[in-house]
Short mmCIF file of C-alpha atoms and ligand atoms in Angstrom, two decimals:
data_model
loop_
_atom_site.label_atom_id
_atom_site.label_comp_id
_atom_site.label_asym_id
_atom_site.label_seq_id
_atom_site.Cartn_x
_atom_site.Cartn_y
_atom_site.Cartn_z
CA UNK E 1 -59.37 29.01 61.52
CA UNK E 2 -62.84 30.91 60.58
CA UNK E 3 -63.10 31.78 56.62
CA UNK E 4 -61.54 34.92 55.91
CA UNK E 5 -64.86 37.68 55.22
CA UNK E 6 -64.33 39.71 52.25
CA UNK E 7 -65.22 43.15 51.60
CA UNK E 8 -65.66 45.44 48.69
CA UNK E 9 -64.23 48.94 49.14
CA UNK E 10 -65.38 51.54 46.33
CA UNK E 11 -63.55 54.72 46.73
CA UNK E 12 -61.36 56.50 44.92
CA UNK E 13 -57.59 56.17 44.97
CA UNK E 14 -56.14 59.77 45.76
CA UNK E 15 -51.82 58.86 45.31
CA UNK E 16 -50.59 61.11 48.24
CA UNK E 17 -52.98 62.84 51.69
CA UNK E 18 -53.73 58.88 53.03
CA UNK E 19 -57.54 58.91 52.42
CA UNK E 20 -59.75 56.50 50.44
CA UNK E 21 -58.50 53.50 49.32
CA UNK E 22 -54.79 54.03 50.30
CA UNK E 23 -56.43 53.69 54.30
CA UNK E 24 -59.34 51.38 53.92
CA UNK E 25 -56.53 48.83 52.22
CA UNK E 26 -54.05 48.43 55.22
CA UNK E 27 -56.90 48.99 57.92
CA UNK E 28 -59.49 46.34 56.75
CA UNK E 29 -56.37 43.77 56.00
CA UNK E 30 -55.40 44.50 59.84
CA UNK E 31 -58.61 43.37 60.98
CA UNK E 32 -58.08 39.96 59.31
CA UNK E 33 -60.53 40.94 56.73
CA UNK E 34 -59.75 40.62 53.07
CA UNK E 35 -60.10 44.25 51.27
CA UNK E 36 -61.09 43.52 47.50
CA UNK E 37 -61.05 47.39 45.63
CA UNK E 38 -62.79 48.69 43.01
CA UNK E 39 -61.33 52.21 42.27
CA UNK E 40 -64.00 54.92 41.10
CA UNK E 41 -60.84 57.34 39.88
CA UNK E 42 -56.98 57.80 40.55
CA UNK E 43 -55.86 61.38 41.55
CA UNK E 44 -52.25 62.68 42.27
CA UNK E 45 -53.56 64.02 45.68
CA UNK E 46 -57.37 64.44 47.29
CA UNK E 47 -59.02 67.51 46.53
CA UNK E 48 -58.73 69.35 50.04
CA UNK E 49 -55.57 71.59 50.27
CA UNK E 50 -54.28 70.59 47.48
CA UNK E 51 -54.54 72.89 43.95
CA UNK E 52 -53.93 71.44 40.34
CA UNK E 53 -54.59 67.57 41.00
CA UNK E 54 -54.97 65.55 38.49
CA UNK E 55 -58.09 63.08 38.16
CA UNK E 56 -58.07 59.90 36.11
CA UNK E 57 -62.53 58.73 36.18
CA UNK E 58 -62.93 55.40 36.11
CA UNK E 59 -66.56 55.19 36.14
CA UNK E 60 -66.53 53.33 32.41
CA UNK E 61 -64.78 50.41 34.17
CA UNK E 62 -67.38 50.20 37.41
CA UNK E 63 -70.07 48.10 35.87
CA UNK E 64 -67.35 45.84 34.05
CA UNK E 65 -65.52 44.75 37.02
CA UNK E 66 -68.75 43.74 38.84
CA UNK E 67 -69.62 41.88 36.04
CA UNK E 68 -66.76 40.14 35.64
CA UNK E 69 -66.31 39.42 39.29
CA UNK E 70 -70.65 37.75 39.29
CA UNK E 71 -69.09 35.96 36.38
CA UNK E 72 -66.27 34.35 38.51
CA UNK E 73 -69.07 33.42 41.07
CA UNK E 74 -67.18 35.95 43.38
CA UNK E 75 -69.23 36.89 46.68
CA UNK E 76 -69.06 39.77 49.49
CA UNK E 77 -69.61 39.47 53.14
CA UNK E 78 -69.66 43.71 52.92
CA UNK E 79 -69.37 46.76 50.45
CA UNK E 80 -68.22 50.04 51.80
CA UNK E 81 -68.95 52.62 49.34
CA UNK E 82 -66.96 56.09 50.10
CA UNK E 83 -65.72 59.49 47.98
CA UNK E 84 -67.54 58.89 44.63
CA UNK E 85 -66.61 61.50 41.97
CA UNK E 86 -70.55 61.79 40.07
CA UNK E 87 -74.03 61.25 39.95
CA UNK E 88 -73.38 58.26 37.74
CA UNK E 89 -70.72 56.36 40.22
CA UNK E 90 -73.90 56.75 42.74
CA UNK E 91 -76.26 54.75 40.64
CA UNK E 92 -73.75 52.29 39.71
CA UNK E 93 -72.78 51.40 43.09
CA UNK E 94 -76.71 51.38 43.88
CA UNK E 95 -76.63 48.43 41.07
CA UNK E 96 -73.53 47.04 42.04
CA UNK E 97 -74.72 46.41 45.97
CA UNK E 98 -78.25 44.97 44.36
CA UNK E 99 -76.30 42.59 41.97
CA UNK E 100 -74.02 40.95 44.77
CA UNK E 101 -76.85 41.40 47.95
CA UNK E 102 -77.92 38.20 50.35
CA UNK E 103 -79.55 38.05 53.68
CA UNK E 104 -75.95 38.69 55.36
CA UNK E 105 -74.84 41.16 53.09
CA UNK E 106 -73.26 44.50 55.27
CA UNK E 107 -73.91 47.33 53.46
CA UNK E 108 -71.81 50.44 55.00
CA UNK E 109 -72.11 54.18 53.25
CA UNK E 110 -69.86 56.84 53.81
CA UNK E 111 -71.74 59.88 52.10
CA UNK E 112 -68.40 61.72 51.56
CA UNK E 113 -68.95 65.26 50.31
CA UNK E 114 -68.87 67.55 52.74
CA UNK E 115 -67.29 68.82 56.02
CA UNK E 116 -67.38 71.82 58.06
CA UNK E 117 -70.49 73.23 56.73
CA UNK E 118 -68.90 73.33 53.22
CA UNK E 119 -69.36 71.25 50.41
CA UNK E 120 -65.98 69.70 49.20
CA UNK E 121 -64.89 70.78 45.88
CA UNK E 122 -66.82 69.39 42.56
CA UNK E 123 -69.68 68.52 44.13
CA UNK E 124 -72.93 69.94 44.09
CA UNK E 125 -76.76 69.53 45.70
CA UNK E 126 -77.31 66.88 43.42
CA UNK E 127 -74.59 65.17 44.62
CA UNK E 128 -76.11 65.45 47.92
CA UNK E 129 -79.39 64.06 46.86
CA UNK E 130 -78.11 60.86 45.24
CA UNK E 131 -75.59 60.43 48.67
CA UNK E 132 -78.99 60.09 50.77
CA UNK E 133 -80.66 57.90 48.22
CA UNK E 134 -77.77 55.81 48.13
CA UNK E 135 -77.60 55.91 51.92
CA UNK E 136 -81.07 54.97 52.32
CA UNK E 137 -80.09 51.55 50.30
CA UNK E 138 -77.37 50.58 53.33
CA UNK E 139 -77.16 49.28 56.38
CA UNK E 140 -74.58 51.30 58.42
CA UNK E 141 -74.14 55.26 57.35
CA UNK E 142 -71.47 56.85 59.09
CA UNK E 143 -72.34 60.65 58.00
CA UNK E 144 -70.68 63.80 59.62
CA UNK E 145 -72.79 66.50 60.91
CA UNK E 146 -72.30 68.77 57.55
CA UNK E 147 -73.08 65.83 55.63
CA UNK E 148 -76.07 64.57 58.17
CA UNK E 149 -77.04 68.42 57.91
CA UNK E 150 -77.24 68.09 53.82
CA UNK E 151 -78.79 65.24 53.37
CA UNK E 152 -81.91 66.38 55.61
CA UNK E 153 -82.19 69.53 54.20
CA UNK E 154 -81.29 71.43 57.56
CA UNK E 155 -79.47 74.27 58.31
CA UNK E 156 -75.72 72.96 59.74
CA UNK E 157 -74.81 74.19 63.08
CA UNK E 158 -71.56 74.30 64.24
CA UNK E 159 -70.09 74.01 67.97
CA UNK E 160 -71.64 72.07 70.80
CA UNK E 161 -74.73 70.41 71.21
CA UNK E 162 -77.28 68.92 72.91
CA UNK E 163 -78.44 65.10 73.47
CA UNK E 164 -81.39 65.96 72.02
CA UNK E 165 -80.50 67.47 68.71
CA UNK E 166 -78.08 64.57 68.37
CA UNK E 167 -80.97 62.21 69.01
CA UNK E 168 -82.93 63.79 66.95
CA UNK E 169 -80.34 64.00 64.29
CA UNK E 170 -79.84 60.11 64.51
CA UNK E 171 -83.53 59.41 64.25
CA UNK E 172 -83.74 61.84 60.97
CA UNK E 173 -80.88 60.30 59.44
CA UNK E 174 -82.41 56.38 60.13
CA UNK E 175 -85.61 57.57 58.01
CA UNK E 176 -83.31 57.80 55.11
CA UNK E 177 -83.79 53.89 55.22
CA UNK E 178 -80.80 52.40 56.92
CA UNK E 179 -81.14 50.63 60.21
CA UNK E 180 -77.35 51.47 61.98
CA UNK E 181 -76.75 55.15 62.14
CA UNK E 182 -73.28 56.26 63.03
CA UNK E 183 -73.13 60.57 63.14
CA UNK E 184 -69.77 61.20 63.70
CA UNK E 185 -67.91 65.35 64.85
CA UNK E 186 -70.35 65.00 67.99
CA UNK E 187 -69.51 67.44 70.68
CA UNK E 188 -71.40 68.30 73.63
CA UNK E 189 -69.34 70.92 75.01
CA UNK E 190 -65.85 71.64 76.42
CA UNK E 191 -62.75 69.74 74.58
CA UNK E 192 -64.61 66.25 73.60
CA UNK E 193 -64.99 65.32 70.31
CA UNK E 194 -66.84 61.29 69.07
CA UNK E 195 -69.16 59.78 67.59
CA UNK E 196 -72.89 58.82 68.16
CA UNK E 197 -74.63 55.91 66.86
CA UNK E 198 -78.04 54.49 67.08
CA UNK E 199 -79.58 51.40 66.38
CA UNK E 200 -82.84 51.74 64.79
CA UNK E 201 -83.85 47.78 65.26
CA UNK E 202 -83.63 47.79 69.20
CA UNK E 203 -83.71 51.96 69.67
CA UNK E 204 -80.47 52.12 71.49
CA UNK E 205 -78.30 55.28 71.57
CA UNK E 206 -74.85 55.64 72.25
CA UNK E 207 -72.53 58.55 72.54
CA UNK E 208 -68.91 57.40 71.94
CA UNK E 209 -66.66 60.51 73.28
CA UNK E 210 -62.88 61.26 73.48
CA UNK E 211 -60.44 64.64 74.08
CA UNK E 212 -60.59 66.51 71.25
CA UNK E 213 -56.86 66.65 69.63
CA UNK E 214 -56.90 70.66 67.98
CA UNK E 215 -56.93 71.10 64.34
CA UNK E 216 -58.96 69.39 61.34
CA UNK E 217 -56.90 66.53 59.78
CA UNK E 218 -57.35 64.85 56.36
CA UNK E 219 -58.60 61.77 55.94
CA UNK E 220 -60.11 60.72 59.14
CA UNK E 221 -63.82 60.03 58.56
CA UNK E 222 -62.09 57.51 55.64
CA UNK E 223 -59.71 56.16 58.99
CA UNK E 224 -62.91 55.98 61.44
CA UNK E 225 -65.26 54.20 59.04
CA UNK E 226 -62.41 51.57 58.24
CA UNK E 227 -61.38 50.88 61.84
CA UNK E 228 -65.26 50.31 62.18
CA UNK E 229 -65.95 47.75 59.58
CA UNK E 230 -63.22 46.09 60.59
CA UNK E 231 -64.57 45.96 63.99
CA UNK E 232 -67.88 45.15 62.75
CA UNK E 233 -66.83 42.03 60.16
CA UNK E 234 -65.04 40.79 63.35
CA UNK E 235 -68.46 40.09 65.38
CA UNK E 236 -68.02 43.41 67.42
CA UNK E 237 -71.79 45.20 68.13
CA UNK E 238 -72.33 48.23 66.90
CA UNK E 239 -71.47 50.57 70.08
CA UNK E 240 -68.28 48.79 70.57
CA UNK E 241 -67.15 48.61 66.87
CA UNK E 242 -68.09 52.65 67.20
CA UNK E 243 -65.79 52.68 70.47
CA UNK E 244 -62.73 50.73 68.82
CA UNK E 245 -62.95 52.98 65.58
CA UNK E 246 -63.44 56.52 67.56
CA UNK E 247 -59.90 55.38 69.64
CA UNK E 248 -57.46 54.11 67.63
CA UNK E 249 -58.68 57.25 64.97
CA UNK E 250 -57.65 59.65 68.40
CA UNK E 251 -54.84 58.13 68.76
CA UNK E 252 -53.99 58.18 65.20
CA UNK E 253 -54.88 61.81 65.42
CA UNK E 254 -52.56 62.22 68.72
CA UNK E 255 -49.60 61.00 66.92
CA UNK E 256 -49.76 62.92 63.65
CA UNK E 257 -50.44 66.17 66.75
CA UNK E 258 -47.16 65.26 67.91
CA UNK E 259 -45.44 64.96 64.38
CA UNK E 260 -46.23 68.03 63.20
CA UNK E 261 -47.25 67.36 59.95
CA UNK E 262 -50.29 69.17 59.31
CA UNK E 263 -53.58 68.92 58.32
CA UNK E 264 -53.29 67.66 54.39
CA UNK E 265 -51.52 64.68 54.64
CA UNK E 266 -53.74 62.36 56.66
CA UNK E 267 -52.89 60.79 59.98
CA UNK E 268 -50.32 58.48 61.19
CA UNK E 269 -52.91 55.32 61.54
CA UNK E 270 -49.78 53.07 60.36
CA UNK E 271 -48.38 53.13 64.00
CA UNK E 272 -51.18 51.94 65.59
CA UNK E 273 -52.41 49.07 62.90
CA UNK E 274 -50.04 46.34 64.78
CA UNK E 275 -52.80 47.38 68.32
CA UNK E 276 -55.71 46.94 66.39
CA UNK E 277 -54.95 43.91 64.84
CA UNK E 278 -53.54 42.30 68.14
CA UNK E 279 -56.97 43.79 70.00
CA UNK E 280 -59.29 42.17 67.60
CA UNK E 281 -57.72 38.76 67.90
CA UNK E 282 -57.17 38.80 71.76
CA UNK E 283 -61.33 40.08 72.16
O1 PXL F 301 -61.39 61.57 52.66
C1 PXL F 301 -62.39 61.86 51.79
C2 PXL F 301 -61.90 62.07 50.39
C3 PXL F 301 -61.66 60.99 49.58
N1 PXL F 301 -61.22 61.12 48.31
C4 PXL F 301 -60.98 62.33 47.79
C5 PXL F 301 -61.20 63.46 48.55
C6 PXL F 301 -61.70 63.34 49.87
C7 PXL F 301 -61.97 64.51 50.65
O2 PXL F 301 -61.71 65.63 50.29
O3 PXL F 301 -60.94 64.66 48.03
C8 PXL F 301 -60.49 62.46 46.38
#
Protein backbone atom coordinates (compact mmCIF):
# COMPACT_ATOMS: atom_id res chain seq x y z
CA UNK A 1 0.00 0.00 0.00
CA UNK A 2 1.22 3.75 -0.99
CA UNK A 3 1.76 6.10 2.28
CA UNK A 4 -1.31 7.68 3.22
CA UNK A 5 -0.85 11.85 1.97
CA UNK A 6 -1.90 14.16 4.57
CA UNK A 7 -3.54 17.36 4.31
CA UNK A 8 -4.14 20.39 6.39
CA UNK A 9 -7.66 21.83 6.20
CA UNK A 10 -8.02 25.47 7.83
CA UNK A 11 -11.57 26.47 7.91
CA UNK A 12 -13.84 27.16 10.28
CA UNK A 13 -16.15 24.70 11.99
CA UNK A 14 -19.84 26.05 11.50
CA UNK A 15 -21.98 23.07 13.98
CA UNK A 16 -25.10 22.74 11.68
CA UNK A 17 -25.56 23.97 7.33
CA UNK A 18 -22.61 21.09 6.30
CA UNK A 19 -19.93 23.59 5.10
CA UNK A 20 -16.28 24.00 6.14
CA UNK A 21 -14.74 21.61 8.08
CA UNK A 22 -17.84 19.41 8.83
CA UNK A 23 -17.48 18.52 4.60
CA UNK A 24 -13.82 18.76 3.91
CA UNK A 25 -13.50 16.00 7.00
CA UNK A 26 -15.62 13.06 5.53
CA UNK A 27 -14.76 14.03 1.79
CA UNK A 28 -10.88 14.16 1.97
CA UNK A 29 -10.99 10.83 4.38
CA UNK A 30 -13.10 9.23 1.34
CA UNK A 31 -10.44 9.86 -0.99
CA UNK A 32 -7.99 7.82 1.16
CA UNK A 33 -6.40 10.99 2.20
CA UNK A 34 -5.80 11.78 5.82
CA UNK A 35 -7.66 15.26 6.80
CA UNK A 36 -5.56 16.85 9.75
CA UNK A 37 -7.84 20.29 10.93
CA UNK A 38 -6.94 23.28 12.30
CA UNK A 39 -10.21 25.20 13.17
CA UNK A 40 -10.03 29.14 12.65
CA UNK A 41 -13.54 29.48 14.86
CA UNK A 42 -16.61 27.27 15.96
CA UNK A 43 -20.11 28.72 15.13
CA UNK A 44 -23.63 27.23 15.98
CA UNK A 45 -24.53 27.56 12.21
CA UNK A 46 -22.66 29.44 9.00
CA UNK A 47 -23.52 32.88 8.54
CA UNK A 48 -25.86 32.58 5.35
CA UNK A 49 -29.61 32.21 6.30
CA UNK A 50 -29.09 31.87 9.48
CA UNK A 51 -29.66 35.06 12.17
CA UNK A 52 -28.16 35.14 15.82
CA UNK A 53 -25.17 32.54 15.42
CA UNK A 54 -22.88 32.36 17.72
CA UNK A 55 -18.98 32.59 16.89
CA UNK A 56 -16.27 31.17 19.12
CA UNK A 57 -12.48 32.93 17.17
CA UNK A 58 -9.86 30.86 17.47
CA UNK A 59 -7.28 32.83 15.82
CA UNK A 60 -5.08 33.01 19.35
CA UNK A 61 -4.65 29.22 18.96
CA UNK A 62 -3.55 29.30 14.95
CA UNK A 63 0.10 30.02 15.35
CA UNK A 64 0.31 27.57 18.47
CA UNK A 65 -0.88 24.53 16.82
CA UNK A 66 1.53 24.98 13.88
CA UNK A 67 4.12 25.31 16.18
CA UNK A 68 3.51 22.58 18.06
CA UNK A 69 2.82 20.34 15.14
CA UNK A 70 6.90 21.71 13.37
CA UNK A 71 7.83 20.71 16.87
CA UNK A 72 6.54 17.07 16.48
CA UNK A 73 8.44 17.02 13.06
CA UNK A 74 4.83 16.76 11.56
CA UNK A 75 4.73 17.29 7.61
CA UNK A 76 1.91 18.08 4.85
CA UNK A 77 1.59 16.73 1.41
CA UNK A 78 -1.29 19.83 1.06
CA UNK A 79 -3.01 22.80 2.98
CA UNK A 80 -6.42 23.88 1.90
CA UNK A 81 -7.12 27.11 3.41
CA UNK A 82 -11.07 28.07 3.22
CA UNK A 83 -13.77 30.59 5.22
CA UNK A 84 -11.31 32.58 7.42
CA UNK A 85 -13.10 34.94 9.86
CA UNK A 86 -10.20 38.22 9.71
CA UNK A 87 -7.46 39.94 8.30
CA UNK A 88 -5.26 38.34 10.92
CA UNK A 89 -6.32 34.45 10.18
CA UNK A 90 -5.08 35.57 6.47
CA UNK A 91 -1.58 36.40 7.50
CA UNK A 92 -1.31 33.58 9.76
CA UNK A 93 -2.17 31.01 7.34
CA UNK A 94 0.28 32.99 4.85
CA UNK A 95 2.98 32.01 7.74
CA UNK A 96 1.65 28.82 8.47
CA UNK A 97 1.92 27.49 4.54
CA UNK A 98 5.69 29.20 4.53
CA UNK A 99 6.64 27.35 7.83
CA UNK A 100 5.56 23.73 6.60
CA UNK A 101 6.37 24.42 2.45
CA UNK A 102 8.74 21.83 0.25
CA UNK A 103 9.12 21.35 -3.40
CA UNK A 104 5.84 19.00 -3.32
CA UNK A 105 3.93 21.01 -1.13
CA UNK A 106 -0.01 21.54 -2.75
CA UNK A 107 -1.11 24.65 -1.81
CA UNK A 108 -5.07 24.98 -2.60
CA UNK A 109 -7.06 28.49 -1.67
CA UNK A 110 -10.58 28.81 -1.47
CA UNK A 111 -11.02 32.73 -1.19
CA UNK A 112 -14.41 32.29 0.57
CA UNK A 113 -16.22 35.60 0.98
CA UNK A 114 -18.47 36.17 -1.42
CA UNK A 115 -21.23 34.83 -3.75
CA UNK A 116 -23.77 36.17 -5.97
CA UNK A 117 -22.35 39.52 -6.39
CA UNK A 118 -22.62 40.07 -2.59
CA UNK A 119 -20.16 40.01 -0.05
CA UNK A 120 -21.05 37.43 2.75
CA UNK A 121 -21.71 38.88 6.03
CA UNK A 122 -18.63 40.37 8.25
CA UNK A 123 -16.50 40.81 5.68
CA UNK A 124 -15.30 43.73 4.06
CA UNK A 125 -12.84 45.04 0.95
CA UNK A 126 -10.07 44.42 3.04
CA UNK A 127 -10.98 41.14 3.43
CA UNK A 128 -10.97 40.90 -0.20
CA UNK A 129 -7.54 42.28 -0.59
CA UNK A 130 -5.76 39.92 1.83
CA UNK A 131 -7.99 36.76 0.00
CA UNK A 132 -5.99 37.68 -3.35
CA UNK A 133 -2.71 38.14 -1.59
CA UNK A 134 -3.15 35.01 0.07
CA UNK A 135 -4.27 33.46 -3.20
CA UNK A 136 -1.38 34.67 -5.02
CA UNK A 137 0.85 32.51 -2.37
CA UNK A 138 -1.04 29.01 -3.67
CA UNK A 139 -1.01 26.75 -6.11
CA UNK A 140 -4.66 25.83 -6.98
CA UNK A 141 -7.47 28.78 -6.34
CA UNK A 142 -10.80 27.63 -6.86
CA UNK A 143 -12.61 31.25 -6.77
CA UNK A 144 -16.33 31.84 -7.84
CA UNK A 145 -17.12 34.45 -10.28
CA UNK A 146 -18.21 37.11 -7.38
CA UNK A 147 -15.16 36.28 -5.66
CA UNK A 148 -12.90 36.12 -9.11
CA UNK A 149 -14.88 39.50 -9.80
CA UNK A 150 -13.51 41.04 -6.25
CA UNK A 151 -10.37 40.12 -6.20
CA UNK A 152 -9.62 41.85 -9.74
CA UNK A 153 -11.29 44.80 -9.02
CA UNK A 154 -14.06 44.25 -11.80
CA UNK A 155 -17.45 44.88 -12.00
CA UNK A 156 -19.40 41.18 -11.39
CA UNK A 157 -21.69 40.16 -14.08
CA UNK A 158 -24.23 37.87 -13.63
CA UNK A 159 -25.93 35.30 -16.21
CA UNK A 160 -24.22 33.71 -19.18
CA UNK A 161 -21.09 34.19 -20.73
CA UNK A 162 -18.76 33.96 -23.20
CA UNK A 163 -15.44 31.73 -23.74
CA UNK A 164 -13.72 34.64 -23.92
CA UNK A 165 -14.55 36.52 -20.78
CA UNK A 166 -14.06 33.20 -19.01
CA UNK A 167 -10.63 32.98 -20.60
CA UNK A 168 -9.91 36.06 -19.87
CA UNK A 169 -11.14 35.77 -16.37
CA UNK A 170 -8.80 32.65 -15.85
CA UNK A 171 -5.78 34.43 -17.22
CA UNK A 172 -6.54 37.58 -14.72
CA UNK A 173 -7.00 35.44 -11.88
CA UNK A 174 -3.40 33.30 -12.69
CA UNK A 175 -1.56 36.87 -12.43
CA UNK A 176 -2.56 36.85 -8.86
CA UNK A 177 0.48 34.34 -8.67
CA UNK A 178 -0.90 30.86 -8.63
CA UNK A 179 -0.24 28.49 -11.46
CA UNK A 180 -3.81 26.14 -11.40
CA UNK A 181 -6.82 28.31 -11.74
CA UNK A 182 -10.14 26.70 -11.08
CA UNK A 183 -13.29 29.59 -11.65
CA UNK A 184 -16.12 27.84 -10.69
CA UNK A 185 -20.56 29.19 -11.38
CA UNK A 186 -19.45 29.11 -15.22
CA UNK A 187 -22.38 29.25 -17.51
CA UNK A 188 -22.44 29.78 -21.09
CA UNK A 189 -26.00 29.86 -21.69
CA UNK A 190 -29.19 27.74 -21.44
CA UNK A 191 -29.47 25.33 -18.17
CA UNK A 192 -25.54 24.37 -17.71
CA UNK A 193 -23.84 25.26 -14.87
CA UNK A 194 -19.46 24.01 -14.11
CA UNK A 195 -16.48 24.91 -13.67
CA UNK A 196 -13.45 26.20 -15.75
CA UNK A 197 -9.93 25.70 -15.03
CA UNK A 198 -6.71 26.61 -16.60
CA UNK A 199 -3.34 25.63 -16.29
CA UNK A 200 -1.01 28.42 -16.41
CA UNK A 201 2.33 26.04 -16.79
CA UNK A 202 1.21 24.33 -20.17
CA UNK A 203 -1.77 27.12 -21.14
CA UNK A 204 -4.50 24.59 -21.29
CA UNK A 205 -8.19 25.51 -20.77
CA UNK A 206 -10.92 23.46 -19.85
CA UNK A 207 -14.59 24.03 -19.42
CA UNK A 208 -16.06 21.34 -17.09
CA UNK A 209 -20.07 21.66 -17.64
CA UNK A 210 -23.17 19.90 -16.19
CA UNK A 211 -27.32 20.60 -16.04
CA UNK A 212 -27.84 23.14 -13.85
CA UNK A 213 -30.04 21.70 -10.73
CA UNK A 214 -32.42 25.20 -9.80
CA UNK A 215 -31.82 27.00 -6.66
CA UNK A 216 -28.52 28.20 -4.72
CA UNK A 217 -27.52 25.61 -2.05
CA UNK A 218 -25.19 26.07 0.97
CA UNK A 219 -22.09 24.81 1.16
CA UNK A 220 -21.13 23.67 -2.22
CA UNK A 221 -18.02 25.59 -3.31
CA UNK A 222 -16.69 23.99 0.37
CA UNK A 223 -18.17 20.28 -1.34
CA UNK A 224 -16.49 21.05 -4.92
CA UNK A 225 -13.09 22.15 -3.65
CA UNK A 226 -12.96 18.95 -1.32
CA UNK A 227 -14.05 16.41 -3.94
CA UNK A 228 -11.14 18.15 -5.93
CA UNK A 229 -8.24 17.80 -3.64
CA UNK A 230 -9.15 14.63 -3.08
CA UNK A 231 -8.99 13.96 -6.67
CA UNK A 232 -5.90 15.83 -6.98
CA UNK A 233 -3.79 14.07 -3.83
CA UNK A 234 -4.90 10.86 -5.67
CA UNK A 235 -2.62 11.56 -8.93
CA UNK A 236 -5.74 12.82 -10.94
CA UNK A 237 -4.65 15.99 -13.51
CA UNK A 238 -6.10 18.93 -13.05
CA UNK A 239 -9.10 18.80 -15.76
CA UNK A 240 -10.10 15.48 -14.52
CA UNK A 241 -9.83 16.18 -10.72
CA UNK A 242 -12.12 19.43 -11.94
CA UNK A 243 -14.48 16.79 -13.79
CA UNK A 244 -14.76 14.29 -10.70
CA UNK A 245 -15.39 17.30 -8.22
CA UNK A 246 -18.03 19.28 -10.63
CA UNK A 247 -20.11 15.56 -10.71
CA UNK A 248 -20.36 14.05 -7.68
CA UNK A 249 -21.09 18.04 -6.27
CA UNK A 250 -24.31 17.74 -9.13
CA UNK A 251 -25.22 14.88 -7.98
CA UNK A 252 -24.94 15.84 -4.46
CA UNK A 253 -26.94 18.83 -5.52
CA UNK A 254 -29.60 16.43 -7.42
CA UNK A 255 -30.28 14.56 -4.33
CA UNK A 256 -30.71 17.32 -1.77
CA UNK A 257 -33.30 18.75 -5.21
CA UNK A 258 -35.14 15.73 -4.64
CA UNK A 259 -35.22 15.93 -0.70
CA UNK A 260 -36.55 19.02 -0.41
CA UNK A 261 -34.60 20.46 2.08
CA UNK A 262 -33.67 23.77 1.04
CA UNK A 263 -31.05 25.93 0.45
CA UNK A 264 -29.39 26.46 4.20
CA UNK A 265 -28.56 23.22 5.16
CA UNK A 266 -25.94 22.08 2.66
CA UNK A 267 -26.22 19.14 0.31
CA UNK A 268 -26.63 15.52 0.70
CA UNK A 269 -22.76 14.69 -0.38
CA UNK A 270 -22.99 11.74 2.36
CA UNK A 271 -24.87 9.49 -0.22
CA UNK A 272 -22.55 9.66 -2.74
CA UNK A 273 -19.06 9.45 -0.57
CA UNK A 274 -19.19 5.38 -0.80
CA UNK A 275 -18.94 6.31 -5.32
CA UNK A 276 -16.21 8.48 -4.89
CA UNK A 277 -14.22 6.54 -2.79
CA UNK A 278 -14.85 3.25 -4.85
CA UNK A 279 -14.05 5.56 -8.24
CA UNK A 280 -10.77 6.75 -6.98
CA UNK A 281 -9.51 3.30 -6.10
CA UNK A 282 -10.85 1.45 -9.25
CA UNK A 283 -9.06 4.63 -11.66
O1 LIG B 1 -19.28 27.63 2.81
C1 LIG B 1 -18.60 28.76 3.08
C2 LIG B 1 -18.73 29.18 4.51
C3 LIG B 1 -17.93 28.61 5.47
N1 LIG B 1 -18.01 28.95 6.77
C4 LIG B 1 -18.89 29.88 7.18
C5 LIG B 1 -19.72 30.50 6.27
C6 LIG B 1 -19.62 30.17 4.90
C7 LIG B 1 -20.46 30.84 3.94
O2 LIG B 1 -21.33 31.61 4.24
O3 LIG B 1 -20.61 31.39 6.70
C8 LIG B 1 -18.96 30.25 8.64
Amino acid sequence: MKPMKRVAAIHDISGVGKCSLTVALPIISAAGVECAVMPTAVLSTHTGGFAGFTFRDLTDDMRPMAEHWKKENIAFDAFYSGYLGSLSQIGIVEDVIEMFRGPETLVMVDPVMADNGKLYPLFTMDHVKGMAKLCGKADVIIPNRTEAAFMLGQEYKEGSMTEEEVNSLLRALAGLGAGQVVLTGVHFGGDDLGAACYHAGTGQINYIMDKRVEGMYHGTGDVFGSFLLGALLRGINLAQAVRVAVDFTCAAIQLTAADGTGPRMGVRFESVLADYGKMLDNR
